[in-house]
Coordinates of C-alpha atoms in Angstrom, one line a residue:
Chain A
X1 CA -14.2 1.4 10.5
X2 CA -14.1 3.8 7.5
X3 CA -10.0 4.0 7.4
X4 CA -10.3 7.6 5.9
X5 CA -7.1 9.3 5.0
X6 CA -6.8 10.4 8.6
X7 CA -8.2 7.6 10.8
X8 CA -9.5 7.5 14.3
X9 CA -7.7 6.9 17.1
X10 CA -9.6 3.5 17.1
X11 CA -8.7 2.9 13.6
X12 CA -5.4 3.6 13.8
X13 CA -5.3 1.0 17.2
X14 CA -6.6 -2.3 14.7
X15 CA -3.0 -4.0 13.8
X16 CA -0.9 -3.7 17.0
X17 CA 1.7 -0.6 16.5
X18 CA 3.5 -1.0 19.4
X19 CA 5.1 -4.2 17.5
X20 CA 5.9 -2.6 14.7
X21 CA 9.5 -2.1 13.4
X22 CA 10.6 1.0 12.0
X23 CA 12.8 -1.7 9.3
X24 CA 10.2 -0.3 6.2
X25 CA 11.1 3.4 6.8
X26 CA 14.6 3.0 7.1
X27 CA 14.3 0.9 3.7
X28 CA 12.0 3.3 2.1
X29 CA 14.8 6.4 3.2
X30 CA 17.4 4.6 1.4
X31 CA 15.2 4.3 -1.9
X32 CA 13.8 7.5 -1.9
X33 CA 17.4 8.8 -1.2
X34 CA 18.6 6.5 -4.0
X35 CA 15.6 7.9 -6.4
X36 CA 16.0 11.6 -5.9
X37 CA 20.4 11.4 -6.5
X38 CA 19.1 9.4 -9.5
X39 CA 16.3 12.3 -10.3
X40 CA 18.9 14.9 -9.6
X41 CA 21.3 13.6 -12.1
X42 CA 18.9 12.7 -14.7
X43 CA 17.2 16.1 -14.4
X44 CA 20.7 18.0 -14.1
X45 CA 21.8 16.1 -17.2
X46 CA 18.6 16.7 -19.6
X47 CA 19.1 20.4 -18.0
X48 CA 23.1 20.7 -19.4
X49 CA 21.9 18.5 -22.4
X50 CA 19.1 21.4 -23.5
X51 CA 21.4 23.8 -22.6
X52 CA 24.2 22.6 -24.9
X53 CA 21.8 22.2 -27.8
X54 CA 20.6 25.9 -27.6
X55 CA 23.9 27.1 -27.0
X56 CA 26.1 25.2 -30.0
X57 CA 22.8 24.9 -32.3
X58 CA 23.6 28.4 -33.8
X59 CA 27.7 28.6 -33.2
X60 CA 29.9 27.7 -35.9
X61 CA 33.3 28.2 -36.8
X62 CA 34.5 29.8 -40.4
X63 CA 38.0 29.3 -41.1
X64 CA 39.6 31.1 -44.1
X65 CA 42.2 28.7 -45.1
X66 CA 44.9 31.2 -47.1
X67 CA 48.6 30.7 -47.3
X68 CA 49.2 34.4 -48.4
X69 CA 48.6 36.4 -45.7
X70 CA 47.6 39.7 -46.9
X71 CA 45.0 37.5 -49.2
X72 CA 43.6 35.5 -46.1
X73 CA 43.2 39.0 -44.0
X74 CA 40.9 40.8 -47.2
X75 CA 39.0 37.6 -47.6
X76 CA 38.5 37.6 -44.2
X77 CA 37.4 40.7 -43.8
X78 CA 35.1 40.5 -46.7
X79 CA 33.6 37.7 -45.3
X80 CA 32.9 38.8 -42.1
X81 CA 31.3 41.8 -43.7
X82 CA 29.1 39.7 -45.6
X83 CA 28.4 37.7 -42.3
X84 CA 27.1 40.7 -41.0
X85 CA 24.7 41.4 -43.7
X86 CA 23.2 38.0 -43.7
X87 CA 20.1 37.7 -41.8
X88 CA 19.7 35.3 -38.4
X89 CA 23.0 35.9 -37.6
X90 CA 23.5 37.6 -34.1
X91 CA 27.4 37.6 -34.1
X92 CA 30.1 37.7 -36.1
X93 CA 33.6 38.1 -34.9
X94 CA 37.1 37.5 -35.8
X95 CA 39.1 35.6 -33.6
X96 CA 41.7 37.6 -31.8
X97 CA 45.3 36.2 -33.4
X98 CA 47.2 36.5 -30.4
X99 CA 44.7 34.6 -28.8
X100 CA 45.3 31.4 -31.3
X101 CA 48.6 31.6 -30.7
X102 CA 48.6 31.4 -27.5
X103 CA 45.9 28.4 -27.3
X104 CA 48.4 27.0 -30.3
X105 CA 51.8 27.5 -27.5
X106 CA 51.6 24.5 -25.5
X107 CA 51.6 22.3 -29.2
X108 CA 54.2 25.0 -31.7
X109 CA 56.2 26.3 -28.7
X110 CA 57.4 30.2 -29.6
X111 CA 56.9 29.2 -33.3
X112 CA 53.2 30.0 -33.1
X113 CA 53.8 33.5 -32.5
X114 CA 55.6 33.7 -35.8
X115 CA 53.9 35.8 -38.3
X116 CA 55.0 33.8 -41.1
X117 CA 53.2 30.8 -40.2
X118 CA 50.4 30.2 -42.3
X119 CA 47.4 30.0 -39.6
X120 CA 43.7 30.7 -41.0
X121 CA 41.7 33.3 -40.2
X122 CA 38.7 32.1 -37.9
X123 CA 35.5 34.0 -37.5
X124 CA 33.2 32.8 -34.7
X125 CA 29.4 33.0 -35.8
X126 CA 26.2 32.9 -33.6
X127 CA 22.8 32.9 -35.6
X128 CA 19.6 32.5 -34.4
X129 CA 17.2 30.7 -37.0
X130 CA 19.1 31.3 -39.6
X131 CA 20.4 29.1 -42.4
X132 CA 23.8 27.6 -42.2
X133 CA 24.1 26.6 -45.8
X134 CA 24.0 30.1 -46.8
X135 CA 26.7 31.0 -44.5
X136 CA 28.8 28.3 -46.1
X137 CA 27.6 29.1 -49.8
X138 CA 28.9 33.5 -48.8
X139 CA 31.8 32.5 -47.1
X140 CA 33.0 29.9 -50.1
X141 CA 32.0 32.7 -52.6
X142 CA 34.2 35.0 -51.1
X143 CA 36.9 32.6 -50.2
X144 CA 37.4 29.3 -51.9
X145 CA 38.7 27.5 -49.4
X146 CA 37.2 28.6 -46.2
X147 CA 35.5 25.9 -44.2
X148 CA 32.6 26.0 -42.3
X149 CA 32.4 24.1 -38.6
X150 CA 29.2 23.7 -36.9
X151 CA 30.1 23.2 -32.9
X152 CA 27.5 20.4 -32.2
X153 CA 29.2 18.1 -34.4
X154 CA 32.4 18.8 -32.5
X155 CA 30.3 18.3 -29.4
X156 CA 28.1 15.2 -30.0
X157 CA 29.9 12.6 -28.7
X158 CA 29.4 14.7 -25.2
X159 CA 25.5 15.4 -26.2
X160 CA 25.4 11.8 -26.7
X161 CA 27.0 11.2 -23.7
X162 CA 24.8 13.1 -21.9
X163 CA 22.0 11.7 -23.3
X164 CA 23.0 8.4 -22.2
X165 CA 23.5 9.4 -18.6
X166 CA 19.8 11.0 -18.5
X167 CA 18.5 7.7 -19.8
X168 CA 20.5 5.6 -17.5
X169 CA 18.9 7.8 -14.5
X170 CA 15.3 7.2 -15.6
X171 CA 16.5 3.5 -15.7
X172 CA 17.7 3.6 -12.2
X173 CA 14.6 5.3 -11.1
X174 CA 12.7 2.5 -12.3
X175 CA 14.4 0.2 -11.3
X176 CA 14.2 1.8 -7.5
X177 CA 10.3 2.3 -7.8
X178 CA 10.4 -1.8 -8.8
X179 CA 12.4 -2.7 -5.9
X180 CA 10.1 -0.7 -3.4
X181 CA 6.9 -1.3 -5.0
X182 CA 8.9 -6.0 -4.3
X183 CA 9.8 -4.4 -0.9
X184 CA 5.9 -3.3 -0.3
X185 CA 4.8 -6.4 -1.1
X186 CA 7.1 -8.9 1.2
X187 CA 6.2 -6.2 4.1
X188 CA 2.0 -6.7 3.5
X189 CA 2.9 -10.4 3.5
X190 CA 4.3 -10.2 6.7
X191 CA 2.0 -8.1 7.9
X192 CA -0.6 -9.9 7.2
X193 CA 0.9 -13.2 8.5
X194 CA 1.7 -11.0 11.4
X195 CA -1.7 -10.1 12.2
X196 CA -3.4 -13.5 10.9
X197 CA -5.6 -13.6 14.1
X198 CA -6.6 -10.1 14.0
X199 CA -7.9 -10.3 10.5
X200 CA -9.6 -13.4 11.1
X201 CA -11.5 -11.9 13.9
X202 CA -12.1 -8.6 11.6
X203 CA -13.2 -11.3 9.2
X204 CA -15.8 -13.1 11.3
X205 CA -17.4 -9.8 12.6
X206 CA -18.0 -8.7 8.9
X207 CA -15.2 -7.0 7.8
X208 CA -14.8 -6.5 4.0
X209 CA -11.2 -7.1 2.5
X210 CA -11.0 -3.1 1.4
X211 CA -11.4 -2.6 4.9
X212 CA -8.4 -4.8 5.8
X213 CA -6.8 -3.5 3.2
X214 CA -6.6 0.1 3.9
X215 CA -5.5 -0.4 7.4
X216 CA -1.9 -2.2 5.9
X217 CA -2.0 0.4 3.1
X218 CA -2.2 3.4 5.3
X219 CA 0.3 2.0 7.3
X220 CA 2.5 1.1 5.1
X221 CA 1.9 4.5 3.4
X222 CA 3.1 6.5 6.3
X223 CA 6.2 4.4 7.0
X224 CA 6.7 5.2 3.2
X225 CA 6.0 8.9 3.7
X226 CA 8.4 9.5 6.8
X227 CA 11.1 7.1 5.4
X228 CA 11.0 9.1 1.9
X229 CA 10.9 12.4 3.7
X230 CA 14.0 11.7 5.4
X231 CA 15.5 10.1 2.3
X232 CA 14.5 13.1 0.2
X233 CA 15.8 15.5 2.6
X234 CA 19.4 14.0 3.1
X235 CA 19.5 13.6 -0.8
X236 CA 18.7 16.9 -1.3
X237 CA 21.5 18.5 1.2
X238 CA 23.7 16.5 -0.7
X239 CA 22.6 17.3 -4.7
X240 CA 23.1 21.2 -2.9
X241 CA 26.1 20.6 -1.6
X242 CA 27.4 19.3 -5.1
X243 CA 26.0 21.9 -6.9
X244 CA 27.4 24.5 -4.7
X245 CA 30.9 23.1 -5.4
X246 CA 30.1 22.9 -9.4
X247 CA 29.2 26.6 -8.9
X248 CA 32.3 27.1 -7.2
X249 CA 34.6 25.2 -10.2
X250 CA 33.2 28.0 -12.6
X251 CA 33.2 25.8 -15.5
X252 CA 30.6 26.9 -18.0
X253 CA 29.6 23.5 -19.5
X254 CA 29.1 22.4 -15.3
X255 CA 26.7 24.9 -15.5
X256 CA 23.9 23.7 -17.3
X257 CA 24.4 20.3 -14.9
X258 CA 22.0 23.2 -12.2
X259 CA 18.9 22.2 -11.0
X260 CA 16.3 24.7 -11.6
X261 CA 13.6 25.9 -9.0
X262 CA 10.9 23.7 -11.4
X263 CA 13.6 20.6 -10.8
X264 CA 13.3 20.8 -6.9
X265 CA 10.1 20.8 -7.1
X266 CA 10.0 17.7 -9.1
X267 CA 11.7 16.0 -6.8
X268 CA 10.1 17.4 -3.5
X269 CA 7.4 15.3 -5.2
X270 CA 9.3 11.9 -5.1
X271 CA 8.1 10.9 -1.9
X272 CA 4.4 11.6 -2.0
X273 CA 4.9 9.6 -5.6
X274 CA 6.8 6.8 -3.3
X275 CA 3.8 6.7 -1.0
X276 CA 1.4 6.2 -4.0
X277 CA 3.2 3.8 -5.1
X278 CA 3.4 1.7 -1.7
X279 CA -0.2 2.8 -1.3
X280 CA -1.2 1.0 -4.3
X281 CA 1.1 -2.3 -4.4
X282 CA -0.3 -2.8 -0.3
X283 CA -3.6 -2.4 -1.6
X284 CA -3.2 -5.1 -4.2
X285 CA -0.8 -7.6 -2.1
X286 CA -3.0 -7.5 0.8
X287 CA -6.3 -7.7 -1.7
X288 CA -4.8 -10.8 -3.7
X289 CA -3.8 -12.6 -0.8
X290 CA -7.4 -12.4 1.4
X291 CA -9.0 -13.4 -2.1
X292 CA -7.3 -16.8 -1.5
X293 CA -9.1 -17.4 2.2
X294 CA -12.6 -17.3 2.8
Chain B
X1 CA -42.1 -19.3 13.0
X2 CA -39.7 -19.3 9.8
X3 CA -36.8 -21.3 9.2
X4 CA -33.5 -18.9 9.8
X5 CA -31.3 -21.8 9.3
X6 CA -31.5 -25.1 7.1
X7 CA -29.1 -27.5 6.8
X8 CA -29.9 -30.5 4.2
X9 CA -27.5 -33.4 3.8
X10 CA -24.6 -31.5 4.6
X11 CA -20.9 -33.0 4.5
X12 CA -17.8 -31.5 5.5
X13 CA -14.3 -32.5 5.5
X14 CA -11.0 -30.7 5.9
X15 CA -8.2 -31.6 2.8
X16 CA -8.5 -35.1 2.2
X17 CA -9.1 -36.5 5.3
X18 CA -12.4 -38.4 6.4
X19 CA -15.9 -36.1 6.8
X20 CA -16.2 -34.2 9.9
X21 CA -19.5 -34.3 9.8
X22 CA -21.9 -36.0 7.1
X23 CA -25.8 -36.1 5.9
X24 CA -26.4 -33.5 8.7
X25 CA -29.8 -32.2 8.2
X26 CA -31.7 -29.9 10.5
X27 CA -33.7 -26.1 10.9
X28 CA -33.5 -24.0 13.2
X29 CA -36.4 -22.0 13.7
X30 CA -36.1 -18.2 14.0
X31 CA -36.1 -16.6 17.6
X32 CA -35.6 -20.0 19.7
X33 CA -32.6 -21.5 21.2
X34 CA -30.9 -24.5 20.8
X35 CA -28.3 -26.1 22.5
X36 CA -26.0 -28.5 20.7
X37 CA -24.5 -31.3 22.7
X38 CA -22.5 -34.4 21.8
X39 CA -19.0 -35.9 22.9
X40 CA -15.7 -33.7 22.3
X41 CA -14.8 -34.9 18.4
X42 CA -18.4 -35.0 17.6
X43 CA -18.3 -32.3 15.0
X44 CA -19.6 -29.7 17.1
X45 CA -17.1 -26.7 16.3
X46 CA -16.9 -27.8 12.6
X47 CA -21.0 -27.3 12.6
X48 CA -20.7 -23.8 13.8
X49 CA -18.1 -23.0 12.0
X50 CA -20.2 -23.4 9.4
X51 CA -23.5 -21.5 10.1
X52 CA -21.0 -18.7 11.0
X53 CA -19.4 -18.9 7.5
X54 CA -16.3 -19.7 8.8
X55 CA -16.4 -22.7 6.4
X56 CA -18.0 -24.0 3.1
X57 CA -19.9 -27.5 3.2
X58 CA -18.6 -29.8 1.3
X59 CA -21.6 -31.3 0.1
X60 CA -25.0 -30.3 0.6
X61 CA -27.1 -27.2 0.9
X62 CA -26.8 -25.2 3.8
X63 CA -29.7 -22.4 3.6
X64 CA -29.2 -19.3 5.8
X65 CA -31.8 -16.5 5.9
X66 CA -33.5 -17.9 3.4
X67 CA -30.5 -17.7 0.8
X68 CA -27.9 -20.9 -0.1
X69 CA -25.0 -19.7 2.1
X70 CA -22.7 -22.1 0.5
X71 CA -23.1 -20.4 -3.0
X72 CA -22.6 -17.2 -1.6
X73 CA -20.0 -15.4 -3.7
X74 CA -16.7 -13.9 -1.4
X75 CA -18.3 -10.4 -1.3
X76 CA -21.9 -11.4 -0.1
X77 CA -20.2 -13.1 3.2
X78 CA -19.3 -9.7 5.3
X79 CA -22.7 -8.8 4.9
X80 CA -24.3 -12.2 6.0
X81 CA -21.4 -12.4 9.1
X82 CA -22.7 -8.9 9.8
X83 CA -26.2 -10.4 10.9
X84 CA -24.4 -13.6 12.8
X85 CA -22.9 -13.3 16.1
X86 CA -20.0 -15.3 17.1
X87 CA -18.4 -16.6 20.6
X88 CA -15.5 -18.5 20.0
X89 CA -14.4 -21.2 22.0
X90 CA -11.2 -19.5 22.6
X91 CA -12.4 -15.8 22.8
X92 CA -10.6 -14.6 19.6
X93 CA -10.2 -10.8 21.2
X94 CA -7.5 -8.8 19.5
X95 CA -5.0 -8.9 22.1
X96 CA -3.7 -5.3 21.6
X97 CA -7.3 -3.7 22.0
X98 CA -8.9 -2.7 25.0
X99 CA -11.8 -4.4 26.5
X100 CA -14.3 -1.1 25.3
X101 CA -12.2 -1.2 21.8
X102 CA -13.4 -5.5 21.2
X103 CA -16.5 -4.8 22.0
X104 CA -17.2 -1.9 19.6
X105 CA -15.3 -3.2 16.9
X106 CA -18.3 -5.3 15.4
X107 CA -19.8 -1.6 15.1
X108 CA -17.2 0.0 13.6
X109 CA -16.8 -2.8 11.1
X110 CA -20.2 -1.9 10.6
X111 CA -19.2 1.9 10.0
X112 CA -21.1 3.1 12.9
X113 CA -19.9 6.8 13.4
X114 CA -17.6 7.0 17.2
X115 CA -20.5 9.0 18.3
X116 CA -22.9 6.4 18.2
X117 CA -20.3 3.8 19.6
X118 CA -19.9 4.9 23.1
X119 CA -23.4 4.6 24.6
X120 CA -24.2 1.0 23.2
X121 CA -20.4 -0.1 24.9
X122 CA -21.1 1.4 27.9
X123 CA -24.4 -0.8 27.8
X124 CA -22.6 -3.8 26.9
X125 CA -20.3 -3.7 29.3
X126 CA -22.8 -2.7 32.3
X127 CA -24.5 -5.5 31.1
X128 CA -21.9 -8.0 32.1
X129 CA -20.7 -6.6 34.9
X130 CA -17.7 -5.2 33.3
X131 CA -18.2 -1.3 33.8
X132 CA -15.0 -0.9 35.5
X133 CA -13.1 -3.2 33.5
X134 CA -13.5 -1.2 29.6
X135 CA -10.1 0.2 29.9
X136 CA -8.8 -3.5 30.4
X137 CA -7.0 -5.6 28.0
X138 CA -8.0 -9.2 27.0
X139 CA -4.1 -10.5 28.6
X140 CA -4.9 -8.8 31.9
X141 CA -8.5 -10.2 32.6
X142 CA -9.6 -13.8 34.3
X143 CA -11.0 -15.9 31.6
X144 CA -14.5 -15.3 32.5
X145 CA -14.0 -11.5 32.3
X146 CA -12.4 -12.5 28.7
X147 CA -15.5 -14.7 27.8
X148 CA -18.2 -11.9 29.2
X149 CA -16.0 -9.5 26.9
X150 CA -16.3 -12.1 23.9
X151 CA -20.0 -12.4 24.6
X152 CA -20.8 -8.6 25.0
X153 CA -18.4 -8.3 21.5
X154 CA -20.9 -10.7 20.0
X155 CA -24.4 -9.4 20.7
X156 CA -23.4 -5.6 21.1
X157 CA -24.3 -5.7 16.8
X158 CA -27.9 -7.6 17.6
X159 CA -27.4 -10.0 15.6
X160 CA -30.1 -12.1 14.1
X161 CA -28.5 -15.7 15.3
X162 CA -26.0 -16.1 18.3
X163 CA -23.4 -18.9 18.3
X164 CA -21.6 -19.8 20.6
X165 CA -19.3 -22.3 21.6
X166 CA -18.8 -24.1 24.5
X167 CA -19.5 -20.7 26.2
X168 CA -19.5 -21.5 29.9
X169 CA -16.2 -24.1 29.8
X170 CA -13.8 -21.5 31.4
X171 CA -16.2 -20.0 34.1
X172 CA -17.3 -21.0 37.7
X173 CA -21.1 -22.2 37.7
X174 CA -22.1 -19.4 39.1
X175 CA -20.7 -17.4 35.6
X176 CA -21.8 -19.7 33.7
X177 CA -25.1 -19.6 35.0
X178 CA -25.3 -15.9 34.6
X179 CA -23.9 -16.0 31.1
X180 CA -26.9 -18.2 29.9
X181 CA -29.4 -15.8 31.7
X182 CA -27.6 -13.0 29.1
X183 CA -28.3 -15.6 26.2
X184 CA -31.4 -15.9 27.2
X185 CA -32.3 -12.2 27.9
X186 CA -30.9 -11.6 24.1
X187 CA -33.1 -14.7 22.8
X188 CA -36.1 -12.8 24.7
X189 CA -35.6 -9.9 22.6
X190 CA -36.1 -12.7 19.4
X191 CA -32.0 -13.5 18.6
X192 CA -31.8 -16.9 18.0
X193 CA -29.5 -18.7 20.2
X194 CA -27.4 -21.5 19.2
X195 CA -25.0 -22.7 22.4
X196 CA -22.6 -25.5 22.0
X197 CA -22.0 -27.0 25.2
X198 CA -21.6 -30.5 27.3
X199 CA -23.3 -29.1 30.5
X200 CA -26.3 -30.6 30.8
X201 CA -27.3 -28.4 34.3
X202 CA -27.0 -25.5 32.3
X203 CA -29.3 -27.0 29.7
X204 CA -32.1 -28.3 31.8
X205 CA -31.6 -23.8 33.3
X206 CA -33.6 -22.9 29.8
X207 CA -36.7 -25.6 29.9
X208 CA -37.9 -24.7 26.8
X209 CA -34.9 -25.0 24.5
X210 CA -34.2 -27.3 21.8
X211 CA -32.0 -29.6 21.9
X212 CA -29.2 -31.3 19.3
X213 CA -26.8 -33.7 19.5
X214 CA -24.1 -34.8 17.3
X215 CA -22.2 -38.1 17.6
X216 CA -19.3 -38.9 14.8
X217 CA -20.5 -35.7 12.7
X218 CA -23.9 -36.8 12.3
X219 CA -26.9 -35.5 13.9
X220 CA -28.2 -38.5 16.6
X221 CA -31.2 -39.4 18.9
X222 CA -30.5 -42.8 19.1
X223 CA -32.7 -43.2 22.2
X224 CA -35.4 -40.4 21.4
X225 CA -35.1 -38.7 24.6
X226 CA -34.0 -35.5 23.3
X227 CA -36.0 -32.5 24.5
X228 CA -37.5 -30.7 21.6
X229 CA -35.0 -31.6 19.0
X230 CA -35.1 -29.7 16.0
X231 CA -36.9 -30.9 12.9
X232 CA -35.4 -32.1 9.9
X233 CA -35.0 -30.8 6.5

């Protein structure tokens, strides 16, 4: 009775199968199918959340703020000369006019066509590395009143947001690998209530309580393993089904919300960490509870 | 002939009731066989249930291969229980198991590899009269097939002491008579036998066997006609 990893036939024969419900894979399906949507979301959302960061962490916005037009269009192309001089940054570019007044239509009607109406010139900056309090100090040189935006402070409440949601799935995850790891426990209970008389009799011929032990925690490992399996495998259909139909809106923050190859992967591994766990919280129920009979 | 066994002033009682047994004090000597007797009540399943570790005394030292069995520490015990073997009154096979399955399960407690399990079975099961019957489980044989099975279960390990109790109370005399010539056969080979039992033919079947009796959980010869009762502490 050495209860390897892969027992005997005779091993495997001790607590009476035949009785056995299938109640703790069914459970464990439904927590591992929990775990991985919670995984999915958590990993999707620190995904879109590094995304955003290296995306916006170099993108700002100058505006040249110039009543006189002909003023405004020299600064601005003096500025986005200098811009293009300046060292870290990747991009410079004026923003098309006809573009801003169309994105301005739905608010000034045909008035923001009009080519009297003061609008700043804005020049859309990427920079890699570099230093954005020199682009502010060039582009204030130049023009007095041009104003620098940095993107991720328009975007933080969504960053933050995002943040928050990543958190919240670790949180669930926990709180899932608590509920199975309660779940484990009542099940060894019963088991061993269950089979009182054959552990007795396992008892009297000698048996250790490691030995009783692994034969519940195998058990109740494999239920775990075929339960989470299944529970990982209907999960994932569904976190590629929604991504499929993210993919398919074409939105570019959605985007980052993609689980990469590395992120499957991660949570392939939910259910061999689900079976650990069950392992481990069987071991220690059942080990506990013989402690208390002779 | 050492001492295997020694009980000394030993008490036991279960929660708060009265004591089951009290100042029982006895040895059994190693390789002989003793047959407790005494009226249903008398303490006689609480006595074995001690020298099979199925129980701590409440008072008193019980010594068991030489060591103070009742200050063993939990992890010691499997290794004692390995060297004890056990009848139960009421069988206590796994339901669920086959017939060859009880009996080799003291030897896989053990860790004995499957490859060494199947000859001894086969053995223990030719040896009482159960050859055909290994596929069998407990719910489907007679009670004597059961208690055969329970018997074969408990010496297939060769255990250093036998107990058994109240061996021969569910089978014909016939059985039972060829039950005690297995006891006997295992004492030969220098087990010794403890047998809890009220029938006094089958006692007077092993003439040179000790004999104790208990009466109200203490250890009696009121009368001193007891055949070779044990000695005392």
């Amino acid at each position: 009775m050495r209860f390897q990893l892969n027992p005997n036939a005779a091993d495997r024969r001790l607590l009476d199968e035949s009785r056995r419900t299938r109640a703790m894979s069914w459970i464990m399906a439904i927590m591992v199918f929990l775990t991985v949507l919670a995984g999915a979301l958590g990993l999707g959302m620190f995904a879109a959340t590094a995304q955003l960061d290296r995306e916006l962490a170099g993108r700002l916005t100058v505006q040249i703020v110039e009543p006189n037009p002909q003023l405004r269009d020299s600064q601005a192309a003096a500025v986005l000369a200098e811009l293009r001089r300046m060292p870290g940054v990747t991009r410079a570019q004026e923003a098309d006019r006809a573009r801003l007044a169309e994105l301005l239509k739905p608010w000034l009607g045909d008035a923001g066509l009009d080519p009297d109406l003061p609008m700043p010139a804005m020049i859309d900056v990427d920079m890699r590395g570099g230093d954005v309090a020199a682009v502010e100090r060039a582009a204030r040189r130049i023009a007095p009143g041009a104003r620098v935006d940095r993107h991720a402070q328009w975007l933080s409440p969504v960053r933050t947001f995002m943040t928050t949601m990543t958190w919240l799935a670790v949180g669930l995850m926990l709180l899932i690998a608590t509920a199975t790891a309660a779940v484990v426990l009542l099940a060894a209970r019963s088991g061993l209530d269950t089979h009182r008389d054959t552990i007795e009799v396992l008892h009297m011929l000698g048996s250790t309580d490691i030995q009783v032990a692994r034969l519940f925690q195998r058990r109740i490992a494999f239920d775990t393993l075929v339960g989470g399996l299944a529970g990982t495998g209907a999960a994932l259909a569904l976190v590629w089904f929604l991504q499929s139909r993210m993919d398919a809106l074409g939105s570019e923050m959605l985007s980052g919300v993609a689980l990469q190859q590395r992120d499957w992967f991660l949570l392939l591994l939910l259910p061999l960490g689900f079976a650990l766990l069950a392992t481990v919280a069987a071991r220690l129920a059942v080990l506990r509870a013989l402690r208390r009979t002779l | 002939m050492a001492n295997i066994v020694q009980f000394e002033n030993v008490g036991l009682r279960y929660g708060t009731g009265p004591e089951t047994l009290s100042d029982v004090s006895f040895t059994l000597r190693t390789g002989a066989f003793y047959f407790l007797t005494g009226p249903s009540g008398a303490g006689k399943t609480s006595l074995l249930k001690l020298l099979y570790l199925a129980k701590r005394p409440t008072r008193g030292v019980i010594r068991l291969f030489g060591e103070d069995a009742g200050a063993l520490p939990r992890q010691r015990l499997p290794g004692f229980r390995r060297r004890i073997g056990v009848v139960f009154q009421d069988f206590r096979l796994v339901p669920h198991l086959s017939a060859y399955d009880n009996i080799a399960l003291p030897l896989r407690v053990a860790g004995v590899s499957e490859n060494d399990i199947e000859a001894p079975v086969r053995e223990m099961l030719a040896w009482v009269g159960l050859s055909d019957r290994g596929r069998a489980k407990p719910p489907t044989l007679s009670g004597g097939e059961q208690q055969r099975i329970a018997i074969a279960r408990a010496v297939i390990g060769r255990p250093e002491i036998l107990v058994a109790d109240e061996p021969t109370g569910n089978v014909d005399p016939d059985m039972a008579e060829r039950l005690l010539h297995l006891f006997d056969s295992l004492n030969r080979l220098g087990t010794t036998v403890v047998v809890a039992t009220h029938d006094f033919h089958l006692i007077n079947r092993i003439p040179n066997a000790h004999m104790m009796r208990l009466e109200k959980g203490q250890v009696s010869d009121p009368t001193g006609s007891l055949r070779n009762p044990p000695g005392q502490a």
